[in-house]
mmCIF file of C-alpha atoms in Angstrom:
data_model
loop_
_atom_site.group_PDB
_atom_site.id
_atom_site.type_symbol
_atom_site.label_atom_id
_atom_site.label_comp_id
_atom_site.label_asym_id
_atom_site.label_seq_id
_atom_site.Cartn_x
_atom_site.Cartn_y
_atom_site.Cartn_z
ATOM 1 C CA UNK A 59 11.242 6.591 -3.756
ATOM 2 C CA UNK A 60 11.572 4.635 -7.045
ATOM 3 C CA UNK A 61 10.029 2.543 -9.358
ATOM 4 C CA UNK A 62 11.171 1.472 -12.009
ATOM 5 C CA UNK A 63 9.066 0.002 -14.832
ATOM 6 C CA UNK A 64 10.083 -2.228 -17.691
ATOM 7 C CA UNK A 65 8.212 -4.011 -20.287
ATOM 8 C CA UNK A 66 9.063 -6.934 -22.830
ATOM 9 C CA UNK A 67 7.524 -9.764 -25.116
ATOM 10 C CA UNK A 68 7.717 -13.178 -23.628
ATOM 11 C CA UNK A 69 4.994 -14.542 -26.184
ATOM 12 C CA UNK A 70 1.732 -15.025 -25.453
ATOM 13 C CA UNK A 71 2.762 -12.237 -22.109
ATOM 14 C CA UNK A 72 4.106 -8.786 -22.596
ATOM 15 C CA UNK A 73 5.227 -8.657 -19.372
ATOM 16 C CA UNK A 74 5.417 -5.520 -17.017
ATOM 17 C CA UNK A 75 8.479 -5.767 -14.730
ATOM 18 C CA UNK A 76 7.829 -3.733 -11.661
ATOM 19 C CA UNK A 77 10.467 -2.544 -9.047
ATOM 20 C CA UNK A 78 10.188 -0.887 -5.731
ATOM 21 C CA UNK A 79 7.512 0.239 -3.879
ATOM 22 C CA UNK A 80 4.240 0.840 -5.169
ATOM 23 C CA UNK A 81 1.996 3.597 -3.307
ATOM 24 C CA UNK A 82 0.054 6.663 -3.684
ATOM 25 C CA UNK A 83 2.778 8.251 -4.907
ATOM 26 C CA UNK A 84 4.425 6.519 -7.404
ATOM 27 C CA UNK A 85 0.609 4.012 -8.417
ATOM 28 C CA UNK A 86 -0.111 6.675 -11.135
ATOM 29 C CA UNK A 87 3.085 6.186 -13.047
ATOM 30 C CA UNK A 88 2.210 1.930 -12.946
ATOM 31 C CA UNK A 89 -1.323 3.051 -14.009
ATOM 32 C CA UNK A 90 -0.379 4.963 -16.815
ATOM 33 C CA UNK A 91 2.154 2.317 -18.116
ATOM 34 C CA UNK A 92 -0.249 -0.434 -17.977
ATOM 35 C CA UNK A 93 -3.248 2.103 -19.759
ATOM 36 C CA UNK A 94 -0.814 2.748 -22.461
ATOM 37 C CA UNK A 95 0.424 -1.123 -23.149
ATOM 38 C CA UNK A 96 -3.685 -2.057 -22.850
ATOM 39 C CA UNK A 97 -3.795 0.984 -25.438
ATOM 40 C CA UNK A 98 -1.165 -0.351 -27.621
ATOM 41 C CA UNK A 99 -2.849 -3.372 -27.942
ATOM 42 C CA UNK A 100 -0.730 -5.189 -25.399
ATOM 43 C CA UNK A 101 -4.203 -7.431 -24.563
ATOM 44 C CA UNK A 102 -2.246 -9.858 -22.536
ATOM 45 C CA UNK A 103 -0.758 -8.037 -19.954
ATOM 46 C CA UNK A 104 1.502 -10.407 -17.410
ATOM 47 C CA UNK A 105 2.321 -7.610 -14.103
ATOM 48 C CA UNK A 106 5.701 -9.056 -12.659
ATOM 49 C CA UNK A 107 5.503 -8.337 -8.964
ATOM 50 C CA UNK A 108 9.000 -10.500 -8.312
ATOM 51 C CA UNK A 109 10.634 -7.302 -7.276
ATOM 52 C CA UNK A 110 8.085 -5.463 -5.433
ATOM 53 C CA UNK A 111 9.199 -4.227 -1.426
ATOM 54 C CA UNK A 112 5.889 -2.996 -1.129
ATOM 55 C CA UNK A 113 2.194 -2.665 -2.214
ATOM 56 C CA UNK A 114 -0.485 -0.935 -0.184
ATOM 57 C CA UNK A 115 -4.153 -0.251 -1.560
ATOM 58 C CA UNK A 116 -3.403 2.264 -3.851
ATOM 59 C CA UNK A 117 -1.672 -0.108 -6.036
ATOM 60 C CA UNK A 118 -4.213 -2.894 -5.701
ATOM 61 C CA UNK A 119 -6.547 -0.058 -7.222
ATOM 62 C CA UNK A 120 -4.443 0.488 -10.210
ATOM 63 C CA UNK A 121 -3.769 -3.453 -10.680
ATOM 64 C CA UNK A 122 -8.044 -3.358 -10.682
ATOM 65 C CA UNK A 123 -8.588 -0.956 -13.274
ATOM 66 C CA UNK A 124 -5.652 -2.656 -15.753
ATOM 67 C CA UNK A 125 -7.852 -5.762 -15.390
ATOM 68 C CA UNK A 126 -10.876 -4.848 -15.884
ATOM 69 C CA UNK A 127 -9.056 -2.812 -18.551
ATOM 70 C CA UNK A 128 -7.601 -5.586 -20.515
ATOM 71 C CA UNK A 129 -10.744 -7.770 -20.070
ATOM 72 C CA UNK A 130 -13.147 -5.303 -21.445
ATOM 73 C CA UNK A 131 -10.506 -5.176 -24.461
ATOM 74 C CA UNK A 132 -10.971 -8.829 -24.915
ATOM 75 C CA UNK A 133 -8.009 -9.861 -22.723
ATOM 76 C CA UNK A 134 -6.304 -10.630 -19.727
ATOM 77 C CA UNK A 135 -4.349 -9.689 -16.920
ATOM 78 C CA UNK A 136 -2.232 -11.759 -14.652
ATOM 79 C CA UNK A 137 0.474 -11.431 -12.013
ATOM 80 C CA UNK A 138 3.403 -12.938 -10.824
ATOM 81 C CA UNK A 139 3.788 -12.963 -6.955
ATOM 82 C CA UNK A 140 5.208 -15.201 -4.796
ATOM 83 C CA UNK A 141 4.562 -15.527 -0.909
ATOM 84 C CA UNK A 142 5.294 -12.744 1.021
ATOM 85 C CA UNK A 143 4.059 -8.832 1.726
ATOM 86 C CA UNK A 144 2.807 -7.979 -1.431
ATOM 87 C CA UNK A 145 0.985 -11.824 -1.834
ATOM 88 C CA UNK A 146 -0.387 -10.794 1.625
ATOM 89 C CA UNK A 147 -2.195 -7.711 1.053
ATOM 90 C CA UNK A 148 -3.777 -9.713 -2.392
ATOM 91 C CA UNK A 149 -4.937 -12.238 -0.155
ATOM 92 C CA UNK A 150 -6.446 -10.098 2.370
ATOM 93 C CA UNK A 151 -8.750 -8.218 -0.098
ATOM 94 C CA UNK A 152 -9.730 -10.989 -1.571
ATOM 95 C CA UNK A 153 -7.812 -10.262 -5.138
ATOM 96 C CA UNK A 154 -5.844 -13.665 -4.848
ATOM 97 C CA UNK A 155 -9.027 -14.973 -6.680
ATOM 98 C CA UNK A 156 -9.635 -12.338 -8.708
ATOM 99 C CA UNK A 157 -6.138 -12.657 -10.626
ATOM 100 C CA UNK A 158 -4.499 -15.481 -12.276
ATOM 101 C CA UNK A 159 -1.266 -15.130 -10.059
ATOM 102 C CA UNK A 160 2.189 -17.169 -10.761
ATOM 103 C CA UNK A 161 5.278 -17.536 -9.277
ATOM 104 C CA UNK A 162 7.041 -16.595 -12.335
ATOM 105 C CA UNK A 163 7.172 -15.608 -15.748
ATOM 106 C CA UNK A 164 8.286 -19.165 -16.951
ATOM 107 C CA UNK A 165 5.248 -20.510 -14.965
ATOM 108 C CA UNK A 166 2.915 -17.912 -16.571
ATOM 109 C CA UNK A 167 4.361 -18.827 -20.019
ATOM 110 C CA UNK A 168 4.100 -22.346 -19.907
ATOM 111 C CA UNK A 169 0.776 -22.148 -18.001
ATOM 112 C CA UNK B 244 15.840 1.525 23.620
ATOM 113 C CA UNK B 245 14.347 1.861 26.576
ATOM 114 C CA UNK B 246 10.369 1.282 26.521
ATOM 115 C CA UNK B 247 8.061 3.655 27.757
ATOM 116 C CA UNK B 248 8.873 6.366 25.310
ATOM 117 C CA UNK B 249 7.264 8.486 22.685
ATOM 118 C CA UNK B 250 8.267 9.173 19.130
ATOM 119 C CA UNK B 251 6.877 11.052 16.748
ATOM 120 C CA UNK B 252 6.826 12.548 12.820
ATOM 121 C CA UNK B 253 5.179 14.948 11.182
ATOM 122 C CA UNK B 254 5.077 14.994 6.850
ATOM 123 C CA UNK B 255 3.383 17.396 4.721
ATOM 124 C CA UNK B 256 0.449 16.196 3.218
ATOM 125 C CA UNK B 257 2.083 15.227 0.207
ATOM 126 C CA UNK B 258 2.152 11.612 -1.375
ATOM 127 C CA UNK B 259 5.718 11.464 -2.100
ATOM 128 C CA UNK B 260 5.796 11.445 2.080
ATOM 129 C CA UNK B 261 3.591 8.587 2.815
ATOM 130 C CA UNK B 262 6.869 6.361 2.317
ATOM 131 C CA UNK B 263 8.845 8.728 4.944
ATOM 132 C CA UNK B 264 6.517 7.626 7.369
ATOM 133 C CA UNK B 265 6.493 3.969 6.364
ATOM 134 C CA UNK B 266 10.026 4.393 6.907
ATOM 135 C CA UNK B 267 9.845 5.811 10.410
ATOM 136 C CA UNK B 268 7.554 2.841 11.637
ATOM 137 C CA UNK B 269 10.026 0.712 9.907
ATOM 138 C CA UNK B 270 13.081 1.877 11.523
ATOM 139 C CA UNK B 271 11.512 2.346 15.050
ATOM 140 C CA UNK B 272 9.644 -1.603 15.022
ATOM 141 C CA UNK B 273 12.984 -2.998 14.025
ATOM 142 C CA UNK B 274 14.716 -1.040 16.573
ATOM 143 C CA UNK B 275 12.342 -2.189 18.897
ATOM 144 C CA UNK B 276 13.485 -5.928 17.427
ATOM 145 C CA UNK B 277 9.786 -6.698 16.322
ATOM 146 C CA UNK B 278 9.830 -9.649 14.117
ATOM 147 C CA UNK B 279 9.374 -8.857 10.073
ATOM 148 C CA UNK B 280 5.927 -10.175 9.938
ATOM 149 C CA UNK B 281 4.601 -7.559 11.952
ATOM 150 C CA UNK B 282 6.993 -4.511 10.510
ATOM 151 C CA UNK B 283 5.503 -5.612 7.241
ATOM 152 C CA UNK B 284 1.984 -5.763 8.208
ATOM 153 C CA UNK B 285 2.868 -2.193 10.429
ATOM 154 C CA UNK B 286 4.421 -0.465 7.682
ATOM 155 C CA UNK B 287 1.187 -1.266 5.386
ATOM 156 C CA UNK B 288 -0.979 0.164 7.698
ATOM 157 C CA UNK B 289 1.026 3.328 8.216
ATOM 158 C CA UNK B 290 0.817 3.713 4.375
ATOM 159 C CA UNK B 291 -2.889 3.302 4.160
ATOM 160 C CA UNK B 292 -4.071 5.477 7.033
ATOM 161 C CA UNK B 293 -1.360 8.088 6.225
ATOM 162 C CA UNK B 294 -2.652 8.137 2.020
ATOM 163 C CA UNK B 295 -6.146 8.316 3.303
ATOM 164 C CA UNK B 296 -4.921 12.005 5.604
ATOM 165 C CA UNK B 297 -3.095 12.756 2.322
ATOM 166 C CA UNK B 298 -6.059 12.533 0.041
ATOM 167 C CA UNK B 299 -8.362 13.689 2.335
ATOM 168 C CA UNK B 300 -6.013 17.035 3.080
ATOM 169 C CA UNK B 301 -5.400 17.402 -0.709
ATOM 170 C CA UNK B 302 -2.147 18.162 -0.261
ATOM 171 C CA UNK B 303 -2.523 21.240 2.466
ATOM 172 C CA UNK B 304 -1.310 20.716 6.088
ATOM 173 C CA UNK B 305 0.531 17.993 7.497
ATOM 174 C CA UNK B 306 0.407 14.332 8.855
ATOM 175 C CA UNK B 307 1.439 13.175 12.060
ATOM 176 C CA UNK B 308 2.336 9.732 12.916
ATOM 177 C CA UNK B 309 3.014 9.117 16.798
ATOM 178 C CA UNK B 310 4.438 6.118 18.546
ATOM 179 C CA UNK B 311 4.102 5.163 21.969
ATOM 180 C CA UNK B 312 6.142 2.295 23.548
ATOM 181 C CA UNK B 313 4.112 1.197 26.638
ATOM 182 C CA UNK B 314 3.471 -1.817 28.716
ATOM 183 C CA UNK B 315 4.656 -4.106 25.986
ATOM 184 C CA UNK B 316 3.119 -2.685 23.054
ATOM 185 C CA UNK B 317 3.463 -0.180 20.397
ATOM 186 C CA UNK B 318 0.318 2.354 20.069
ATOM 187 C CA UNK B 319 0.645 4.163 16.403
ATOM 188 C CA UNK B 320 -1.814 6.940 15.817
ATOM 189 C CA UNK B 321 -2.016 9.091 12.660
ATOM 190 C CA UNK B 322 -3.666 12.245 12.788
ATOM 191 C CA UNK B 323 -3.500 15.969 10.762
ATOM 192 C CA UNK B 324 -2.361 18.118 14.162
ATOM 193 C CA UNK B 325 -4.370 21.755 13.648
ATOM 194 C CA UNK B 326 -7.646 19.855 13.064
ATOM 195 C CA UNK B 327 -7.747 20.701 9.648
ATOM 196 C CA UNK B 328 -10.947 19.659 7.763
ATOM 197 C CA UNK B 329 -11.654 17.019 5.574
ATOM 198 C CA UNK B 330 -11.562 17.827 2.184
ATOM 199 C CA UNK B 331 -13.450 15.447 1.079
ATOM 200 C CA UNK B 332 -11.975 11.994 -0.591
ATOM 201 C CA UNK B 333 -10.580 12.650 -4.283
ATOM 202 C CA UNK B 334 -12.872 10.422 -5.888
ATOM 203 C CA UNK B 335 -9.630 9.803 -8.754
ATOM 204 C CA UNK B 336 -7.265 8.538 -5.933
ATOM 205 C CA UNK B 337 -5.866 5.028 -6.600
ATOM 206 C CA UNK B 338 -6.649 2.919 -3.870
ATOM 207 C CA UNK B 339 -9.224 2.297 -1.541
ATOM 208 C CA UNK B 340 -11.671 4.731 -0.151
ATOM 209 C CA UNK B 341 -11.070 6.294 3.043
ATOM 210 C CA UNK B 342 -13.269 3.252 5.142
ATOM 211 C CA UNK B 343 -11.679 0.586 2.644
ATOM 212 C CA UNK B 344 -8.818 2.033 3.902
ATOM 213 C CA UNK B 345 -9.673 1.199 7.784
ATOM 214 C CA UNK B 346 -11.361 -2.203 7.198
ATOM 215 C CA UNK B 347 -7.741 -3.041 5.539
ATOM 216 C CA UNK B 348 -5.602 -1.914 8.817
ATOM 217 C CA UNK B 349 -8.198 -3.662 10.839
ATOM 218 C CA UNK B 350 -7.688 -7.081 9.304
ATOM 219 C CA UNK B 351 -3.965 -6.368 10.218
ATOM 220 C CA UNK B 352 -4.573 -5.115 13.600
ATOM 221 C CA UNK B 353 -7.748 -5.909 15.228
ATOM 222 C CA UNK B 354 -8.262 -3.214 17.770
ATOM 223 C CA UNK B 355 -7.768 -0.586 14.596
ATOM 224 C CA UNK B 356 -10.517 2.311 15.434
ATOM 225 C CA UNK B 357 -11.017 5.983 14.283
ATOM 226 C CA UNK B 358 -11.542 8.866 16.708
ATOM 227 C CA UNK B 359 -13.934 11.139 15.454
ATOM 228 C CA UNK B 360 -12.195 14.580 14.689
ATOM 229 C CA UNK B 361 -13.871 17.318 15.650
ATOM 230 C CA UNK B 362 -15.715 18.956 13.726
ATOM 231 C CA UNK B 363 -15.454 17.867 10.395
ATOM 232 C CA UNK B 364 -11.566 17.750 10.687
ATOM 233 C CA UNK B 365 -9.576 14.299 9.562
ATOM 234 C CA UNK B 366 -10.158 11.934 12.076
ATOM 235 C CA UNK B 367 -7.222 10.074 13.988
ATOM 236 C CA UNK B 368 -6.511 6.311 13.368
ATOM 237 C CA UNK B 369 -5.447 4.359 16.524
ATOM 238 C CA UNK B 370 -4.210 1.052 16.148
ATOM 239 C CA UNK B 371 -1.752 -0.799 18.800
ATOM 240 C CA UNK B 372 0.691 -4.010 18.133
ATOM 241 C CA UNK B 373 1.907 -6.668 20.841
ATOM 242 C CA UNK B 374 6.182 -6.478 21.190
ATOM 243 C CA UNK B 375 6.490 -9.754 23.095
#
């Protein structure tokens, strides 16, 4: 299984591209990318979701951390997720209102 | 496929597994021409009550995922076969706790339960989904 992380500046966002399927095994590699960007002083972290097959809790649990992360560094954390499995298991822990979520980068940007 | 049957898959207790499995229910639901709502919301809770074996094992033993076709309806349980203990939950796990785990599957599937293993050993999740 794969997942592939990418980051770039889309000003005020660095945004975190993530791809493929996000789990127990492969949730510590997404932590420790968005520890080290918070580190960096990457303070307003946008987590691109687009291209995510699949989230279960133990992502959710890294997405927590990175927010409460970046806001205890004086920023932010958002996502971008449209409707559909990975939305779902947002919504049904309640983390749909605990994120800013968009529907994509431009939206986040011009937010 | 004819219904009626039993399938079945056993993973080591390993993380880099827990998307075998997912795979397995996958493969089996769509065989069993289950619509994609319910593959997603089955393959989600395959992943959380198989992580939650795998973190309790800590890695030693195996996970077994079993699928029974019956009377309409797919029964999925997930247990550790040898009735190997609990380890204890790795308190540095991402993801939900072991009963953050369940409460998750059961807003998915409502008759979600745990049988109690005996003693002390990783209990089995049960959890059953409609094919009509």
């Amino acid at each position: 299984m794969e997942l592939r992380l990418d980051s770039r500046q889309v000003d005020p966002w660095t945004v975190l591209d993530v791809a493929g399927e996000v789990d127990l095994f492969t949730a510590p590699a997404l932590r420790e990318r968005i520890v080290g960007l918070i580190g960096e002083g990457h303070l307003q972290l946008l987590v691109n979701l687009g291209e995510v097959g699949f989230m279960d809790s133990s992502g959710l649990g890294v997405l927590v951390a990175g927010l409460k992360r970046a806001r205890e560094a004086g920023g932010e954390m958002a996502l971008v997720c449209r409707e559909g499995p990975t939305y779902k298991v947002l919504a049904i822990t309640g983390l749909d209102r605990v994120f800013p979520i968009y529907d994509s980068v431009d939206d986040a940007v011009g937010s | 496929m004819s219904v009626d049957a039993t399938f079945s898959l056993e993973i080591p207790a390993t993380a880099s597994h827990v998307g075998t499995a997912r795979s397995f229910t996958s493969a089996l639901l769509r065989q069993l021409a289950a619509p994609d709502e319910i593959v997603q919301d089955a393959k989600l809770a395959v992943s959380e009550a198989c992580s939650d074996a795998v973190v309790a094992l800590q890695g030693r033993g195996s996970v077994r995922l079993r699928a029974t076709a019956l009377d309409g309806r797919l029964i999925l349980e997930i247990d550790a076969p040898g009735g190997l203990r609990h380890s204890g939950l790795d308190p540095s796990a991402p993801g939900l706790s072991g009963p953050g785990r369940l409460e998750l599957v059961r807003s998915l599937f409502a008759d979600a339960d745990l049988a109690g293993g005996p003693g002390g050993s990783v209990p089995r999740l049960r959890f059953s989904i409609a094919l009509d």
